[in-house]
């Protein structure tokens, strides 16, 4: 069955094709009528769907992560494309080309994993190098890192996104660190490696990405500190103890990387490395998320995207 990729959908287009229902919510409007909000995905992107005049029978007819056949029409709403769905029906996986929905890039993942091994294996600090090797030699951990997402939305929200985000930050550390001799570049780079590892436990990588119970109850920052402690215990020994001060510095890099208490950091950055990591992390996340907004925008307003309420502005989008 021929289908139009989400990235190629346009305003006012009649649709009757397959999607993956990565999320669904049953809501009630002010008049008491029920409707379903859908998050429809394929390999190329995501589009929201609105199904009016719904009921529990329709809502329960498919699950999150199922392939569904949707009939409807696209429209612009608040500067973004959405689909008004008039019919939705569950599909069996045998009825679709799974490759059209798989966002994991195995080749890129292998390249990133190789580069990660190089960066951690070439550290001069023997304690950081040993700690890095403890992570690299953990096959279960590495397999999860290869397919983990960095978020459910906004930035790097796809299988393998966490590994890419992590490597991009580590490469940025190698560029920024030498420019400022007062920074410990290796400590900064290892902090970049650690900072979001808790998302491997916070976000489920099986089926469609969702927050786990542990993720919602504890959060990836605290989980990340716990994961760090577990690995340090694996390599710690009376004859070669892991330095206490170094452990505290690494823990601080994890707990302070969001930069502000209101953004989820238990502590504000109080070391130069933690301050730098916060800004590098924010830079990479913002560029990725803003790029997604530009690439998914379907404005016809020349060099500008539609107004995006989530960031409070239009973005310059000059088309060559």
Coordinates of C-alpha atoms in Angstrom, one line a residue:
X1 CA 0.0 0.0 0.0
X2 CA 1.5 3.3 -1.0
X3 CA 1.5 5.9 1.7
X4 CA 2.8 9.5 2.0
X5 CA 5.5 9.9 4.6
X6 CA 4.6 12.3 7.4
X7 CA 7.4 14.7 6.4
X8 CA 5.7 15.1 3.0
X9 CA 2.1 15.7 4.2
X10 CA 0.7 19.1 3.3
X11 CA -2.2 21.3 4.4
X12 CA -5.7 20.3 3.3
X13 CA -4.6 16.8 2.2
X14 CA -7.1 13.9 2.2
X15 CA -5.5 10.9 4.0
X16 CA -6.3 7.2 4.1
X17 CA -3.2 5.3 5.1
X18 CA -1.3 3.6 7.9
X19 CA 0.5 5.2 10.8
X20 CA 1.8 4.0 14.2
X21 CA -0.2 5.2 17.1
X22 CA 2.6 6.1 19.6
X23 CA 0.2 7.7 22.0
X24 CA -3.6 8.2 22.6
X25 CA -5.7 10.0 25.1
X26 CA -9.4 10.1 25.6
X27 CA -10.7 13.5 26.6
X28 CA -14.0 15.1 27.4
X29 CA -15.0 18.6 26.1
X30 CA -17.1 21.2 27.9
X31 CA -20.3 19.8 26.4
X32 CA -19.5 16.3 27.7
X33 CA -18.6 14.9 24.3
X34 CA -15.6 12.6 24.1
X35 CA -12.7 12.9 21.7
X36 CA -9.3 11.1 21.2
X37 CA -6.0 12.9 20.8
X38 CA -3.6 10.8 18.8
X39 CA 0.2 10.9 18.3
X40 CA 0.8 9.3 14.9
X41 CA 4.3 8.5 13.7
X42 CA 6.4 6.9 11.0
X43 CA 10.1 6.9 10.2
X44 CA 10.0 10.5 9.0
X45 CA 8.3 12.2 11.9
X46 CA 5.2 12.8 14.0
X47 CA 1.8 14.3 13.4
X48 CA -1.0 14.9 16.0
X49 CA -4.5 13.6 15.2
X50 CA -7.9 14.6 16.6
X51 CA -10.8 12.2 16.4
X52 CA -14.0 13.8 17.5
X53 CA -17.2 12.2 18.6
X54 CA -15.3 9.2 20.0
X55 CA -16.2 6.7 22.7
X56 CA -14.6 4.1 24.9
X57 CA -15.2 1.3 22.4
X58 CA -13.3 3.2 19.7
X59 CA -10.5 4.2 22.2
X60 CA -10.1 0.5 23.3
X61 CA -10.0 -0.9 19.8
X62 CA -6.3 -0.3 19.5
X63 CA -3.3 0.1 21.8
X64 CA -0.4 2.5 22.0
X65 CA 2.3 1.2 19.6
X66 CA -0.2 -0.4 17.3
X67 CA -0.3 0.2 13.6
X68 CA -3.5 1.9 12.6
X69 CA -5.3 2.8 9.4
X70 CA -6.5 6.4 9.6
X71 CA -8.9 8.3 7.4
X72 CA -9.0 12.1 7.6
X73 CA -7.8 15.4 6.4
X74 CA -4.7 17.5 7.4
X75 CA -5.0 21.1 8.5
X76 CA -2.8 23.8 10.1
X77 CA -3.5 24.5 13.8
X78 CA -1.3 26.8 15.9
X79 CA 1.4 26.8 13.3
X80 CA 1.7 23.1 13.1
X81 CA 0.2 20.4 10.9
X82 CA -2.4 18.1 12.4
X83 CA -4.9 15.6 11.1
X84 CA -8.6 15.6 11.7
X85 CA -9.3 11.9 11.9
X86 CA -12.7 10.5 10.9
X87 CA -12.0 6.8 11.2
X88 CA -9.3 4.7 12.8
X89 CA -8.8 1.0 12.7
X90 CA -6.1 -1.3 14.1
X91 CA -3.8 -3.0 11.6
X92 CA -1.7 -6.1 12.0
X93 CA 2.1 -5.7 11.5
X94 CA 1.9 -8.1 8.5
X95 CA -0.2 -5.4 6.7
X96 CA 2.5 -2.7 6.8
X97 CA 6.1 -2.3 5.7
X98 CA 7.7 -2.1 9.1
X99 CA 10.8 -0.4 7.6
X100 CA 8.6 2.7 7.0
X101 CA 8.2 3.1 10.7
X102 CA 11.5 2.0 12.1
X103 CA 13.6 5.1 13.2
X104 CA 16.6 3.2 14.5
X105 CA 19.7 3.7 12.4
X106 CA 22.0 0.7 13.1
X107 CA 24.9 1.9 11.0
X108 CA 25.0 5.3 12.7
X109 CA 24.7 3.6 16.1
X110 CA 27.7 1.4 15.5
X111 CA 29.8 4.4 14.4
X112 CA 28.8 6.3 17.5
X113 CA 29.6 3.4 19.7
X114 CA 33.0 3.0 18.2
X115 CA 33.7 6.7 18.7
X116 CA 32.5 6.5 22.3
X117 CA 35.0 3.7 22.9
X118 CA 37.7 5.8 21.5
X119 CA 36.9 8.9 23.6
X120 CA 36.6 7.0 26.9
X121 CA 39.5 4.7 26.1
X122 CA 41.9 7.6 25.5
X123 CA 41.4 9.4 28.7
X124 CA 44.6 10.2 30.6
X125 CA 42.9 10.1 34.0
X126 CA 43.3 6.5 35.0
X127 CA 40.3 6.5 37.3
X128 CA 38.0 8.0 34.7
X129 CA 39.4 5.5 32.1
X130 CA 38.7 2.6 34.4
X131 CA 35.2 3.8 35.1
X132 CA 34.6 4.3 31.4
X133 CA 35.7 0.8 30.7
X134 CA 33.3 -0.5 33.3
X135 CA 30.5 1.0 31.3
X136 CA 31.8 0.0 27.9
X137 CA 32.3 -3.7 29.0
X138 CA 28.7 -3.9 30.2
X139 CA 27.0 -5.4 27.2
X140 CA 23.5 -5.0 28.5
X141 CA 24.1 -1.3 29.3
X142 CA 25.7 -0.7 25.9
X143 CA 22.9 -2.4 24.0
X144 CA 20.3 -0.2 25.8
X145 CA 22.4 2.9 25.2
X146 CA 22.4 2.1 21.4
X147 CA 18.6 2.2 21.2
X148 CA 17.7 4.6 24.0
X149 CA 15.9 7.9 23.3
X150 CA 16.9 11.1 24.9
X151 CA 13.3 12.3 25.3
X152 CA 9.7 11.6 24.4
X153 CA 9.5 14.8 22.5
X154 CA 11.5 18.0 21.8
X155 CA 15.0 16.7 21.1
X156 CA 16.6 13.4 20.1
X157 CA 13.3 11.7 20.7
X158 CA 14.0 8.6 18.7
X159 CA 15.7 5.2 19.1
X160 CA 19.5 6.0 19.3
X161 CA 18.9 9.6 20.1
X162 CA 20.5 9.4 23.6
X163 CA 23.7 8.0 22.2
X164 CA 23.9 10.7 19.5
X165 CA 23.1 13.5 22.0
X166 CA 25.8 12.1 24.4
X167 CA 28.5 11.9 21.7
X168 CA 27.6 15.4 20.3
X169 CA 28.1 16.8 23.8
X170 CA 31.4 14.9 24.3
X171 CA 32.7 16.2 21.0
X172 CA 31.7 19.8 22.0
X173 CA 33.6 19.3 25.3
X174 CA 36.7 18.5 23.3
X175 CA 36.3 21.8 21.4
X176 CA 35.4 24.0 24.3
X177 CA 37.6 22.6 27.0
X178 CA 41.0 23.4 25.5
X179 CA 39.9 27.0 25.0
X180 CA 39.6 27.5 28.8
X181 CA 42.7 26.2 30.6
X182 CA 40.8 26.6 33.9
X183 CA 38.5 23.7 32.9
X184 CA 39.3 20.0 33.4
X185 CA 38.4 18.8 29.9
X186 CA 38.4 15.1 30.8
X187 CA 36.1 15.7 33.8
X188 CA 33.8 17.8 31.6
X189 CA 33.7 15.2 28.9
X190 CA 33.0 12.4 31.3
X191 CA 30.2 14.5 32.8
X192 CA 28.7 14.8 29.3
X193 CA 28.8 11.0 29.0
X194 CA 27.1 10.5 32.4
X195 CA 24.6 13.4 32.4
X196 CA 21.5 11.7 30.8
X197 CA 22.3 8.0 31.4
X198 CA 19.4 7.8 33.8
X199 CA 17.1 8.1 30.9
X200 CA 17.8 4.5 30.1
X201 CA 15.7 3.7 33.1
X202 CA 13.4 6.7 33.0
X203 CA 12.2 6.0 29.4
X204 CA 11.1 2.6 28.2
X205 CA 12.8 1.4 25.1
X206 CA 10.5 -1.5 24.4
X207 CA 7.7 -0.7 21.9
X208 CA 6.7 3.0 21.9
X209 CA 8.8 5.1 24.2
X210 CA 7.0 5.9 27.5
X211 CA 8.0 7.0 31.0
X212 CA 8.5 4.1 33.3
X213 CA 7.2 3.9 36.8
X214 CA 10.7 4.5 38.1
X215 CA 11.2 7.3 35.8
X216 CA 8.1 9.1 37.0
X217 CA 8.7 8.4 40.7
X218 CA 12.5 9.1 40.8
X219 CA 13.6 10.8 37.5
X220 CA 16.6 10.4 35.4
X221 CA 18.9 12.7 37.4
X222 CA 18.6 10.7 40.6
X223 CA 18.7 7.5 38.6
X224 CA 21.9 8.7 36.9
X225 CA 23.6 9.2 40.2
X226 CA 22.6 5.7 41.3
X227 CA 24.0 4.2 38.1
X228 CA 27.2 6.0 38.6
X229 CA 27.5 4.7 42.2
X230 CA 26.8 1.1 41.0
X231 CA 29.7 1.3 38.5
X232 CA 32.1 2.9 40.9
X233 CA 31.4 0.0 43.4
X234 CA 32.2 -2.5 40.7
X235 CA 35.7 -1.1 40.2
X236 CA 36.4 0.1 43.7
X237 CA 38.9 -1.9 45.9
X238 CA 40.8 -1.3 49.1
X239 CA 44.1 -1.4 47.1
X240 CA 42.9 1.0 44.5
X241 CA 40.0 3.1 45.8
X242 CA 38.1 5.5 43.5
X243 CA 38.9 9.0 44.7
X244 CA 36.1 10.5 46.8
X245 CA 36.5 14.0 45.5
X246 CA 36.4 12.8 41.9
X247 CA 33.2 10.9 42.6
X248 CA 31.6 14.1 44.1
X249 CA 32.6 16.1 41.1
X250 CA 31.0 13.6 38.8
X251 CA 27.8 13.4 40.9
X252 CA 27.6 17.2 40.8
X253 CA 27.9 17.2 37.0
X254 CA 24.9 14.9 36.8
X255 CA 22.7 16.7 39.4
X256 CA 23.4 20.2 38.2
X257 CA 23.2 19.8 34.4
X258 CA 19.7 21.2 34.0
X259 CA 21.1 24.5 35.4
X260 CA 18.2 25.7 37.4
X261 CA 16.1 24.4 40.3
X262 CA 12.9 25.1 38.4
X263 CA 14.2 23.0 35.4
X264 CA 14.7 20.0 37.6
X265 CA 18.3 20.2 38.9
X266 CA 18.5 19.4 42.6
X267 CA 21.6 21.7 42.8
X268 CA 22.7 24.8 40.8
X269 CA 26.0 24.4 39.0
X270 CA 28.8 25.5 41.4
X271 CA 31.8 24.2 39.5
X272 CA 33.1 25.6 36.2
X273 CA 32.7 22.2 34.6
X274 CA 29.1 21.9 35.7
X275 CA 28.3 25.4 34.4
X276 CA 29.9 24.6 31.1
X277 CA 28.1 21.2 30.8
X278 CA 24.8 22.9 31.4
X279 CA 25.2 25.4 28.7
X280 CA 26.6 22.8 26.2
X281 CA 23.7 20.5 26.9
X282 CA 21.2 23.3 26.5
X283 CA 22.8 24.4 23.2
X284 CA 22.7 20.9 21.7
X285 CA 19.1 20.3 22.8
X286 CA 17.9 23.7 21.6
X287 CA 19.6 23.4 18.2
X288 CA 18.1 20.0 17.7
X289 CA 14.6 21.0 18.8
X290 CA 14.5 24.2 16.8
X291 CA 15.8 22.4 13.8
X292 CA 12.9 20.0 14.2
X293 CA 10.5 22.9 14.3
X294 CA 11.9 24.3 11.1
X295 CA 12.0 21.0 9.2
X296 CA 8.5 20.1 10.2
X297 CA 7.0 23.5 9.4
X298 CA 4.8 23.9 6.4
X299 CA 4.5 27.7 6.3
X300 CA 4.2 29.4 3.0
X301 CA 5.2 32.7 4.5
X302 CA 8.5 33.1 2.7
X303 CA 11.5 33.0 5.0
X304 CA 9.6 32.4 8.2
X305 CA 8.0 29.5 10.0
X306 CA 4.5 29.7 11.4
X307 CA 4.4 31.2 14.9
X308 CA 5.2 28.4 17.4
X309 CA 3.5 28.9 20.8
X310 CA 5.8 26.5 22.6
X311 CA 8.8 28.8 21.9
X312 CA 6.8 32.1 21.6
X313 CA 8.2 33.1 18.2
X314 CA 8.5 32.4 14.5
X315 CA 11.9 31.1 13.2
X316 CA 13.9 32.2 10.2
X317 CA 13.6 29.6 7.6
X318 CA 15.1 30.9 4.4
X319 CA 14.7 28.4 1.6
X320 CA 17.5 28.3 -0.9

